[in-house]
PDB file of C-alpha atoms in Angstrom:
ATOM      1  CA  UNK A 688       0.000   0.000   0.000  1.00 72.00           C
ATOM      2  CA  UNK A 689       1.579   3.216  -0.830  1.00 91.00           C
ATOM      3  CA  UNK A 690       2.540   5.691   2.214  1.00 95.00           C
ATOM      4  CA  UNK A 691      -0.211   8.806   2.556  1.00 96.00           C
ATOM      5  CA  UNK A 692       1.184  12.167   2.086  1.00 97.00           C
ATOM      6  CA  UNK A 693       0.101  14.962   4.142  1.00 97.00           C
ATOM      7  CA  UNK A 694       0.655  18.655   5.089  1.00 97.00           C
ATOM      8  CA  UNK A 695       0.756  19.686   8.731  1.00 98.00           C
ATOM      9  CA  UNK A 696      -2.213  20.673  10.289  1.00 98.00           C
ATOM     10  CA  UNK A 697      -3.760  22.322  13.346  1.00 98.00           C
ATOM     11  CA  UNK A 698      -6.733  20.086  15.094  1.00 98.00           C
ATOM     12  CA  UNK A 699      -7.100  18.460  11.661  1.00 98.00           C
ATOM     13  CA  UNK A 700     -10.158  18.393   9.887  1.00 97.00           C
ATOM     14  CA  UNK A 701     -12.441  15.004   9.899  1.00 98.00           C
ATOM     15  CA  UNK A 702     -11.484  13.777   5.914  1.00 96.00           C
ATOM     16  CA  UNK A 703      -7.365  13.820   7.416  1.00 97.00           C
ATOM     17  CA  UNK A 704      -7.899  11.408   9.546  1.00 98.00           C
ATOM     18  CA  UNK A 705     -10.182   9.315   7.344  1.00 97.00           C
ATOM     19  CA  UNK A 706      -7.303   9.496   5.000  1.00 97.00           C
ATOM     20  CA  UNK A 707      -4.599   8.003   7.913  1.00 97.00           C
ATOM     21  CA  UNK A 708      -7.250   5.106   9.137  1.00 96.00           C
ATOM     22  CA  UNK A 709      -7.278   4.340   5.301  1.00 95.00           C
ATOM     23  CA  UNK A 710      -2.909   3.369   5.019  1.00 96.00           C
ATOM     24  CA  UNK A 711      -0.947   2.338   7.171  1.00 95.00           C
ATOM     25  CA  UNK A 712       1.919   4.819   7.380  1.00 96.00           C
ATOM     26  CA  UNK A 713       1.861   8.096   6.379  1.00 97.00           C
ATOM     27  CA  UNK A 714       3.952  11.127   6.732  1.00 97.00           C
ATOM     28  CA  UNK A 715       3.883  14.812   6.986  1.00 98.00           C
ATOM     29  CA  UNK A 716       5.544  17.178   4.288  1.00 97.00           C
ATOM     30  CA  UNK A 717       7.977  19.377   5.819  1.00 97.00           C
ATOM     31  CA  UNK A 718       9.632  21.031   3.425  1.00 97.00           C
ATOM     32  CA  UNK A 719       7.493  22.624   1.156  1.00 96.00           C
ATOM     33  CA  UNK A 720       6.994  26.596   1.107  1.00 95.00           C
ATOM     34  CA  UNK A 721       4.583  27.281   3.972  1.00 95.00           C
ATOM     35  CA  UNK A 722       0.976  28.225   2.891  1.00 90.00           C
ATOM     36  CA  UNK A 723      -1.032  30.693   4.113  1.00 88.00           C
ATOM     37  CA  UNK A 724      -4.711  30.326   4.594  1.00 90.00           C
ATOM     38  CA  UNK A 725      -4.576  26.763   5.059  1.00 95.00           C
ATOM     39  CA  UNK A 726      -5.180  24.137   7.772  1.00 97.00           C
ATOM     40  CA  UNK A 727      -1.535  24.425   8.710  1.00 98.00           C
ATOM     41  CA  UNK A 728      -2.016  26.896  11.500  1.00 98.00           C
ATOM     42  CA  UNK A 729      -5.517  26.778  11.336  1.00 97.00           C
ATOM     43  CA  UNK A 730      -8.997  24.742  12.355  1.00 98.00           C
ATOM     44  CA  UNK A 731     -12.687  24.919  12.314  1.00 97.00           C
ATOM     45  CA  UNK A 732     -15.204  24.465  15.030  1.00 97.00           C
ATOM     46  CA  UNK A 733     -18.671  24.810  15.098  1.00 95.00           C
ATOM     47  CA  UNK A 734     -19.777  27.803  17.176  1.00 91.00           C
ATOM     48  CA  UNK A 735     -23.200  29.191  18.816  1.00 90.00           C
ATOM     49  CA  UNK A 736     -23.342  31.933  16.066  1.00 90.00           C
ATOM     50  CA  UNK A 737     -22.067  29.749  13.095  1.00 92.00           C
ATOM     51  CA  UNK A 738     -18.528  28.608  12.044  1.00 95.00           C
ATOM     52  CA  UNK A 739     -15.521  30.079  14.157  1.00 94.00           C
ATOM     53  CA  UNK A 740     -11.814  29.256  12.562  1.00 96.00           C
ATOM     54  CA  UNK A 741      -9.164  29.314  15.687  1.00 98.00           C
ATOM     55  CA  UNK A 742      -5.887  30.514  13.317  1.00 98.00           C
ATOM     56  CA  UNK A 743      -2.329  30.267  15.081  1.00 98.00           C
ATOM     57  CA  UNK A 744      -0.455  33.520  14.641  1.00 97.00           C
ATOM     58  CA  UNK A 745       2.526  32.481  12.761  1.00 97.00           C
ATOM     59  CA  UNK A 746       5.973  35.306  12.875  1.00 95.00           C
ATOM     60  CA  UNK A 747       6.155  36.768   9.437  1.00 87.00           C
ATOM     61  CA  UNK A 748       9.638  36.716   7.768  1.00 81.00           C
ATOM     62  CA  UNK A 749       9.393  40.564   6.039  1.00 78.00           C
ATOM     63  CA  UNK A 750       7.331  39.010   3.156  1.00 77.00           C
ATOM     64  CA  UNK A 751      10.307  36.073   2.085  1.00 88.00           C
ATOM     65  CA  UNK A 752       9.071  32.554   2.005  1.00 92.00           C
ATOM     66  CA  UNK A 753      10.128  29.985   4.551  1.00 95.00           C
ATOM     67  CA  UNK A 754       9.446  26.255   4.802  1.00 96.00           C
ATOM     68  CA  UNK A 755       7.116  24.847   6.984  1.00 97.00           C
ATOM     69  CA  UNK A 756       9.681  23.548   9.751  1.00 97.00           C
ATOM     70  CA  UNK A 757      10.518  26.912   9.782  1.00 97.00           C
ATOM     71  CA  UNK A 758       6.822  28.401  10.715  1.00 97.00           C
ATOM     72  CA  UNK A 759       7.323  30.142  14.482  1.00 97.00           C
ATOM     73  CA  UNK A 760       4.836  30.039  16.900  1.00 98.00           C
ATOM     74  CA  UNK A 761       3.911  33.902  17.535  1.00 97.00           C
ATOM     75  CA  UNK A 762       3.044  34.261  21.614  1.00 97.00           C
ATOM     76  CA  UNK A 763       2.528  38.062  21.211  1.00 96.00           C
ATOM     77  CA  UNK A 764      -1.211  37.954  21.501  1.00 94.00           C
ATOM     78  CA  UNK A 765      -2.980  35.519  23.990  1.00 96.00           C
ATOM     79  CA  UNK A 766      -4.360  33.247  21.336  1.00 98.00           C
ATOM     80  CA  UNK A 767      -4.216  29.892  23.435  1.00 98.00           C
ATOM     81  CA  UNK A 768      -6.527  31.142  25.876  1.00 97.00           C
ATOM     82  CA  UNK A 769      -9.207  32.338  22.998  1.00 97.00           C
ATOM     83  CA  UNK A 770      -8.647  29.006  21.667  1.00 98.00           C
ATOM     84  CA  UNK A 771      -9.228  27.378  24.659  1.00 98.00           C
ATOM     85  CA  UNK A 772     -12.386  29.623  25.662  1.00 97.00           C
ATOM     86  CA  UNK A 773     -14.010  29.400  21.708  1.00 97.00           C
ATOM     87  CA  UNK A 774     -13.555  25.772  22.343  1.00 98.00           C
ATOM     88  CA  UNK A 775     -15.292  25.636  25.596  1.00 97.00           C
ATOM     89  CA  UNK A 776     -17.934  27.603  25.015  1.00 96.00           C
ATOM     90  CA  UNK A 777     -18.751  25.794  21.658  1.00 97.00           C
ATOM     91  CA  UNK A 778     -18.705  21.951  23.429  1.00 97.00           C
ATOM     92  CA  UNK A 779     -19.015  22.493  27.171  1.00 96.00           C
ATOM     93  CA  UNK A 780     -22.490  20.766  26.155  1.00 95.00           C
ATOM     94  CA  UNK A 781     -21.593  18.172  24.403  1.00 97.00           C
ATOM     95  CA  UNK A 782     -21.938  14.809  25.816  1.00 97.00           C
ATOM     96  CA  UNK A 783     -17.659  13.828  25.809  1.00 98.00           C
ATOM     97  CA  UNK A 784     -16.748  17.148  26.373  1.00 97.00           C
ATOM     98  CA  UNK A 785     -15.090  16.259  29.664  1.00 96.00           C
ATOM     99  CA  UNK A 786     -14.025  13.329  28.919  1.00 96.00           C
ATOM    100  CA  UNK A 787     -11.178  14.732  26.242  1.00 97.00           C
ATOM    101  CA  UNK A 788     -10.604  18.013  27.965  1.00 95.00           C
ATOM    102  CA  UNK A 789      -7.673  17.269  30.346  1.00 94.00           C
ATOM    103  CA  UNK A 790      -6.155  15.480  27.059  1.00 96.00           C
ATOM    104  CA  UNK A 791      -6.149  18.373  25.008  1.00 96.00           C
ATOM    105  CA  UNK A 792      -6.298  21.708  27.721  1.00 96.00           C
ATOM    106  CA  UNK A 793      -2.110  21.258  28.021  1.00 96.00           C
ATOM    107  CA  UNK A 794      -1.877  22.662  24.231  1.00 97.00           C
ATOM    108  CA  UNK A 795      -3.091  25.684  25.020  1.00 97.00           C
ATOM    109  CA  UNK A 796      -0.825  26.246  28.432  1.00 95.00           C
ATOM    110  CA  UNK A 797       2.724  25.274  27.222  1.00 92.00           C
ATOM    111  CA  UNK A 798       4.675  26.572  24.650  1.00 96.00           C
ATOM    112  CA  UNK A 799       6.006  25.228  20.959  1.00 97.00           C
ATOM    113  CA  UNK A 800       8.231  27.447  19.562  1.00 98.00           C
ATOM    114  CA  UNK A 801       7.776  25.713  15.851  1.00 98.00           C
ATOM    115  CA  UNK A 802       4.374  25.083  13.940  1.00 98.00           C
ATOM    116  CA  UNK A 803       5.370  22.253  13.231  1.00 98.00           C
ATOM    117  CA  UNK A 804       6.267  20.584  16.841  1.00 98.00           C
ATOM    118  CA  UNK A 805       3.322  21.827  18.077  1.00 98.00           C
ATOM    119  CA  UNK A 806       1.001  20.264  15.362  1.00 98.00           C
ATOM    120  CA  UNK A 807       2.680  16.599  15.599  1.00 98.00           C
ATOM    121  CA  UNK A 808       2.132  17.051  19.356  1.00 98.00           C
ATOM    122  CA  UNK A 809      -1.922  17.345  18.757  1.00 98.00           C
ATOM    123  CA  UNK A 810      -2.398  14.874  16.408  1.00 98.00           C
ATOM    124  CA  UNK A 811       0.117  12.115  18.455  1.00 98.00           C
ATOM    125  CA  UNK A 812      -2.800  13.012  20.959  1.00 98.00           C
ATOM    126  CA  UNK A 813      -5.395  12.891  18.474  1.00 98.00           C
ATOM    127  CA  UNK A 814      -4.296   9.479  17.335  1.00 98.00           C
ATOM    128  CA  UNK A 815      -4.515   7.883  20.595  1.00 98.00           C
ATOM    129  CA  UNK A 816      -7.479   8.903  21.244  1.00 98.00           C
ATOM    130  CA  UNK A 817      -9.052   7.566  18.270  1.00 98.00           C
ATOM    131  CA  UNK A 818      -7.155   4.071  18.915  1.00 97.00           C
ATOM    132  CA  UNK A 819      -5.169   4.975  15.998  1.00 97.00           C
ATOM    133  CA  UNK A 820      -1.801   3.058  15.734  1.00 97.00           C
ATOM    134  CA  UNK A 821       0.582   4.995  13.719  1.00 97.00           C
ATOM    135  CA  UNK A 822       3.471   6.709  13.459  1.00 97.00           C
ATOM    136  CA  UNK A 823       3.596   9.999  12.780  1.00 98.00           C
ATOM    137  CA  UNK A 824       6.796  10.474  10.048  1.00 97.00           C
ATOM    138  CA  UNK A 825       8.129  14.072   8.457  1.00 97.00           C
ATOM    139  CA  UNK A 826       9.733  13.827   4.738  1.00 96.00           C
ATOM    140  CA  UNK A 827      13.506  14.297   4.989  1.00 95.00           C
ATOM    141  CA  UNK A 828      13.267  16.333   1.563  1.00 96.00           C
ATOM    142  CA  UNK A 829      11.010  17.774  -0.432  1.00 94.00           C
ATOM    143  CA  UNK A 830       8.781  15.180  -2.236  1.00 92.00           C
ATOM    144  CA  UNK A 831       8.638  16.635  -6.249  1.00 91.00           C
ATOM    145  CA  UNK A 832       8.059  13.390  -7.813  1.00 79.00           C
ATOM    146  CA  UNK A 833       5.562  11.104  -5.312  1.00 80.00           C
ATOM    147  CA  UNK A 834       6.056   7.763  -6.471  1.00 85.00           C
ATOM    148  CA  UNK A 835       4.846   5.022  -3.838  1.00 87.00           C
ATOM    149  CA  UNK A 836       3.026   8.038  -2.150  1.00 93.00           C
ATOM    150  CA  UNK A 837      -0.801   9.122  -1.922  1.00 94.00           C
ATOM    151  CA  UNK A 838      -0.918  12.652  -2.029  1.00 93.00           C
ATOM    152  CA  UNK A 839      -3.222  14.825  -0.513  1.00 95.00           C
ATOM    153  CA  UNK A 840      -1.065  18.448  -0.081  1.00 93.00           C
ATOM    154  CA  UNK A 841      -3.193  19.982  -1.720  1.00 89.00           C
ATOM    155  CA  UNK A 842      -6.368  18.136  -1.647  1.00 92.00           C
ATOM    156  CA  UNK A 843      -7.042  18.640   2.194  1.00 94.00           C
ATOM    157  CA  UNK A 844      -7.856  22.331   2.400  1.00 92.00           C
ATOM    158  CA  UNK A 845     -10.284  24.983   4.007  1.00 91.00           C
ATOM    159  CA  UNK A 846     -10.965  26.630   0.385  1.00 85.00           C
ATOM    160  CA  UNK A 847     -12.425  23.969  -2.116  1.00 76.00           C
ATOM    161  CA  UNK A 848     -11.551  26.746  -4.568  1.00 68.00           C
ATOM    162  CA  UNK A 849      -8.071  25.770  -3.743  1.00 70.00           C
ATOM    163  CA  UNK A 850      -7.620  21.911  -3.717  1.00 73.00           C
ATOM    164  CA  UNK A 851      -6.324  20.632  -6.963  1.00 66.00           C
ATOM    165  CA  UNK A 852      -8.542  16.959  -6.967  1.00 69.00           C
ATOM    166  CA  UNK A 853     -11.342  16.474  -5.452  1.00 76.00           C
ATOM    167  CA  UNK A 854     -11.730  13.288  -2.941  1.00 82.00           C
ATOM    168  CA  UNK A 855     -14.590  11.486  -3.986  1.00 76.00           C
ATOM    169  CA  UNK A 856     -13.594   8.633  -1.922  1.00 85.00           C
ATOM    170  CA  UNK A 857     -14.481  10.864   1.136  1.00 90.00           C
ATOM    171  CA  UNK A 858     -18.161  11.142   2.476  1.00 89.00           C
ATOM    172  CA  UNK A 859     -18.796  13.243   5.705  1.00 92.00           C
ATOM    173  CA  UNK A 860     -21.445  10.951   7.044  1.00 94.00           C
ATOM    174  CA  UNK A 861     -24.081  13.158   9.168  1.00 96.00           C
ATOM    175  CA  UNK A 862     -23.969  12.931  13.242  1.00 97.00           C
ATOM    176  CA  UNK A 863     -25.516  15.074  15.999  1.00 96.00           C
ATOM    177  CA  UNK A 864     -23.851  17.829  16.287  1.00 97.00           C
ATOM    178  CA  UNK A 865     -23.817  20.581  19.289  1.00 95.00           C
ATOM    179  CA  UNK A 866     -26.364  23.383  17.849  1.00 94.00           C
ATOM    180  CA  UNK A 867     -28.150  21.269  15.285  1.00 92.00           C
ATOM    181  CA  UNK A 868     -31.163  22.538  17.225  1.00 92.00           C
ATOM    182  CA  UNK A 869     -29.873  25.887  15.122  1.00 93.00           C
ATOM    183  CA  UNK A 870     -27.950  24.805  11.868  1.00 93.00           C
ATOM    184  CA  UNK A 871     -28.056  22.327   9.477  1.00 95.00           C
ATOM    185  CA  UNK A 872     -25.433  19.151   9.534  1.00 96.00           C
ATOM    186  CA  UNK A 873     -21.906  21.318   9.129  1.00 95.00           C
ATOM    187  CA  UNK A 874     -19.723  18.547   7.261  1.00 95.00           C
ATOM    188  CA  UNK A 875     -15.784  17.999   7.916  1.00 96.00           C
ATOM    189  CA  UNK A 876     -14.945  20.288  10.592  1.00 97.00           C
ATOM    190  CA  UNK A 877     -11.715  19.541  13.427  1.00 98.00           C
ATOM    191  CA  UNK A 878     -11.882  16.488  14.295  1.00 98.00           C
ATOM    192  CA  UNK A 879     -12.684  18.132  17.911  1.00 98.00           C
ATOM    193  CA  UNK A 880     -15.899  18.347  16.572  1.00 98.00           C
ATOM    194  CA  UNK A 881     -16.451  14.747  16.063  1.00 98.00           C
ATOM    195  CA  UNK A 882     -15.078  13.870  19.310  1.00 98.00           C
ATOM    196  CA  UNK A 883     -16.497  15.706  21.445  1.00 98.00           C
ATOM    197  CA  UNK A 884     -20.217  15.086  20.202  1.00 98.00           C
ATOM    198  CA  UNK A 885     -19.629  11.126  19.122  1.00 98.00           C
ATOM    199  CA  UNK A 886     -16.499  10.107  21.849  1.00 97.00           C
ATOM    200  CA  UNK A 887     -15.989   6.494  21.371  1.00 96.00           C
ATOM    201  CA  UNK A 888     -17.764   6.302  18.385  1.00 97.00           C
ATOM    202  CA  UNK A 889     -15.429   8.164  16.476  1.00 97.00           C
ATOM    203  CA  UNK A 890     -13.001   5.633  15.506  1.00 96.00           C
ATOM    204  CA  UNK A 891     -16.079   3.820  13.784  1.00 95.00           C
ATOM    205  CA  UNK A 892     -17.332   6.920  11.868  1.00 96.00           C
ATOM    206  CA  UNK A 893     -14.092   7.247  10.279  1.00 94.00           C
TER     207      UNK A 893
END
């Protein structure tokens, strides 16, 4: 089976892990040119007034391009405790709520210097918690020519304008979510999402 090729990510989005449960091994590109506006430093979570994203602040580098081992952490604003609170206040209610909090409140109180570190951190978390045995590998170059790999770079992303495929392997099957009371069925949001509202279930889903 070929090895699934994936970009970093920030509380990853349902279809991600879908993707892992489906091979075996997969690993994380590290060395491409880091990407705005994607689920790199980002996530999103289903709120009381609609969808919320929680975006890390990543340090700008006076407009040149870096790669994204290189993406800093930027502390200057208090965006761990938003994070935390959004989070909170959108799942207090939901039924597993408490049962994953202590797991995942110590990302938002210590501090990652690199994107990157902090990312494979969550989802090492992430994969435990959804009985997921694998091992979380970064490329030790940049992969131009992915041979033996299934890659979704740029297939995974918060903009459908900007994927380059579409997966039509991947169906977001409906569940209950927090406020469906108020919205309709919001497909493939953080995983978080389908955590906290389907806890042990979640392994099955995907």
């Amino acid at each position: 089976m070929s090895i699934l090729l994936l970009n970093t990510a920030y509380f990853p989005p349902i279809q991600y892990f879908s993707k892992i449960k489906e091979h075996e091994q997969f690993c994380i590109e590290q060395y491409e040119n880091y990407g705005k506006q994607s689920y790199r430093n980002r996530c999103r979570i289903q709120f009381a007034n609609g969808i919320m994203p929680l975006v890390v602040p990543v340090k700008k580098k006076d407009g040149q391009k870096f790669l994204t081992k290189e993406a800093q952490i930027d502390y200057s604003c208090k965006w761990q405790k938003l994070h935390f609170k959004s989070i909170e206040s959108a799942y207090k209610n939901s039924p597993f709520y408490d049962y994953y909090t202590e797991d995942l409140s110590i990302f938002f109180e210590s501090r990652e210097k690199y994107l990157l570190d902090l990312n494979n951190r969550i989802l090492e978390t992430l994969l435990s918690l959804l009985s997921l045995k694998r091992t979380i590998q970064c490329t030790a170059d940049y992969i131009t020519s992915p041979a033996g790999f299934c890659d979704y770079r740029e297939i995974i992303h918060p903009k459908p304008s900007r994927c380059k495929a579409e997966d039509s392997n991947f169906i977001c099957r409906p569940y209950t979510q927090t406020f469906n009371d108020r919205f309709p069925f919001v497909p493939n949001l953080s995983i978080l999402d389908l955590l906290f509202n389907t806890g042990p279930e979640a392994p099955a889903y995907l």
